[in-house]
CSV table of C-alpha atoms in Angstrom, one decimal:
chain,number,residue,atom,x,y,z
A,1,MET,CA,37.7,-102.8,-106.0
A,2,ALA,CA,36.7,-103.6,-109.6
A,3,ILE,CA,33.4,-103.1,-111.3
A,4,ALA,CA,32.1,-105.4,-114.0
A,5,ASP,CA,29.3,-104.8,-116.5
A,6,VAL,CA,28.0,-108.3,-117.4
A,7,THR,CA,25.3,-109.5,-119.9
A,8,ILE,CA,24.5,-113.2,-120.1
A,9,ILE,CA,22.7,-114.1,-123.3
A,10,PRO,CA,21.1,-117.6,-123.5
A,11,ILE,CA,20.9,-118.6,-127.2
A,12,GLY,CA,18.2,-120.9,-128.4
A,13,THR,CA,15.5,-120.2,-125.9
A,14,GLU,CA,12.0,-121.5,-126.7
A,15,THR,CA,10.5,-117.9,-126.5
A,16,ALA,CA,11.9,-114.4,-126.9
A,17,SER,CA,11.7,-113.9,-123.2
A,18,VAL,CA,14.8,-114.5,-121.1
A,19,SER,CA,13.5,-113.3,-117.7
A,20,GLU,CA,13.7,-116.8,-116.1
A,21,TYR,CA,17.4,-116.9,-116.9
A,22,VAL,CA,18.0,-113.4,-115.6
A,23,ALA,CA,16.1,-114.3,-112.4
A,24,ALA,CA,18.3,-117.4,-112.0
A,25,VAL,CA,21.4,-115.2,-112.4
A,26,GLN,CA,20.0,-112.7,-109.9
A,27,SER,CA,19.5,-115.5,-107.3
A,28,ILE,CA,23.2,-116.5,-107.6
A,29,LEU,CA,24.3,-112.9,-107.3
A,30,LYS,CA,22.1,-112.4,-104.2
A,31,GLU,CA,23.9,-115.4,-102.5
A,32,TYR,CA,27.3,-113.9,-103.2
A,33,GLU,CA,26.0,-110.5,-101.9
A,34,ARG,CA,24.7,-112.2,-98.7
A,35,GLU,CA,28.1,-113.6,-98.2
A,36,GLY,CA,29.6,-110.1,-98.4
A,37,LYS,CA,31.7,-110.9,-101.5
A,38,ILE,CA,30.0,-108.5,-104.0
A,39,LYS,CA,27.5,-105.7,-104.5
A,40,PHE,CA,25.4,-105.8,-107.6
A,41,GLN,CA,22.8,-103.8,-109.5
A,42,LEU,CA,20.4,-105.1,-112.1
A,43,THR,CA,19.6,-102.7,-114.9
A,44,PRO,CA,17.2,-103.1,-117.8
A,45,MET,CA,20.0,-104.2,-120.1
A,46,ASN,CA,22.8,-105.8,-117.9
A,47,THR,CA,24.0,-106.4,-114.4
A,48,ILE,CA,26.8,-104.4,-112.7
A,49,ILE,CA,28.9,-106.2,-110.1
A,50,GLU,CA,31.4,-104.7,-107.7
A,51,GLY,CA,34.0,-106.6,-105.8
A,52,GLU,CA,37.6,-107.8,-105.8
A,53,LEU,CA,38.7,-108.8,-109.4
A,54,SER,CA,39.4,-112.4,-108.5
A,55,THR,CA,36.0,-112.7,-106.9
A,56,LEU,CA,34.3,-111.0,-109.9
A,57,LEU,CA,35.9,-113.5,-112.3
A,58,ASP,CA,34.6,-116.4,-110.2
A,59,VAL,CA,31.1,-114.9,-110.1
A,60,ILE,CA,31.1,-114.3,-113.8
A,61,LYS,CA,32.1,-117.9,-114.5
A,62,THR,CA,29.3,-119.1,-112.2
A,63,ILE,CA,26.6,-116.9,-113.7
A,64,HIS,CA,27.8,-117.8,-117.2
A,65,GLU,CA,27.1,-121.5,-116.4
A,66,SER,CA,23.6,-120.8,-115.1
A,67,PRO,CA,21.7,-121.0,-118.4
A,68,PHE,CA,23.5,-124.3,-119.2
A,69,GLU,CA,22.1,-125.7,-116.0
A,70,LYS,CA,18.6,-124.9,-117.3
A,71,GLY,CA,19.2,-126.8,-120.6
A,72,ILE,CA,20.5,-124.0,-122.9
A,73,LYS,CA,23.1,-125.3,-125.3
A,74,ARG,CA,24.8,-122.0,-126.1
A,75,VAL,CA,25.5,-118.9,-124.0
A,76,ALA,CA,27.2,-115.6,-125.0
A,77,THR,CA,28.5,-113.5,-122.2
A,78,ASN,CA,29.6,-109.9,-122.6
A,79,ILE,CA,31.9,-108.5,-120.0
A,80,ARG,CA,33.4,-105.1,-119.4
A,81,ILE,CA,35.6,-104.6,-116.4
A,82,ASP,CA,36.7,-101.3,-114.8
A,83,ASP,CA,39.6,-102.0,-112.5
A,84,ARG,CA,41.0,-98.7,-111.1
A,85,ARG,CA,44.0,-99.1,-108.9
A,86,ASP,CA,45.1,-95.5,-108.2
A,87,LYS,CA,42.2,-94.8,-105.9
A,88,ALA,CA,39.2,-96.6,-104.4
A,89,SER,CA,36.3,-96.8,-106.9
A,90,THR,CA,32.8,-98.1,-106.3
A,91,MET,CA,29.5,-98.0,-108.2
A,92,GLU,CA,28.3,-95.3,-105.8
A,93,SER,CA,31.4,-93.2,-106.0
A,94,LYS,CA,31.3,-93.2,-109.8
A,95,LEU,CA,27.7,-92.1,-109.8
A,96,ASN,CA,28.4,-89.4,-107.2
A,97,SER,CA,31.2,-88.1,-109.3
A,98,VAL,CA,29.0,-87.8,-112.4
A,99,ASN,CA,26.2,-86.2,-110.4
A,100,LEU,CA,28.6,-83.7,-108.9
A,101,HIS,CA,29.9,-82.7,-112.3
A,102,SER,CA,26.4,-82.5,-113.8
A,103,ARG,CA,25.4,-79.8,-111.3
A,104,SER,CA,28.1,-77.5,-112.5
C-alpha cells in the first residue's frame, strides 16, 4: 500500500480562493473511495491518498485534470509518494507509530 501527499494548484484563478477547485477534487476522491479503491484525508494544505501505487497514479492524473475541466489554463501538481514494501503501511499505522513514540 502506498501513500501519496498531493497538492493541486490551479494557476490563473479569478480570485485568490481555490476552494471550488479543492471541492471538485474532493468529489472525485470520494467516488474512488466509494468504489473501495482508495482512502483519503483532506488537510488544510494538501490531500493524502492511500491505495495501490498504480491506482494512486491514475487518481492523481484524474484530479490533476479537474481544474482544466473548470477552465483553468495552467495547473501545478506537487506529489510525494511513500511506497514501503517491506511491511504494510497505512495512514493510520503511520500515525499510530508516531503517537506510540511520542508517549515515551
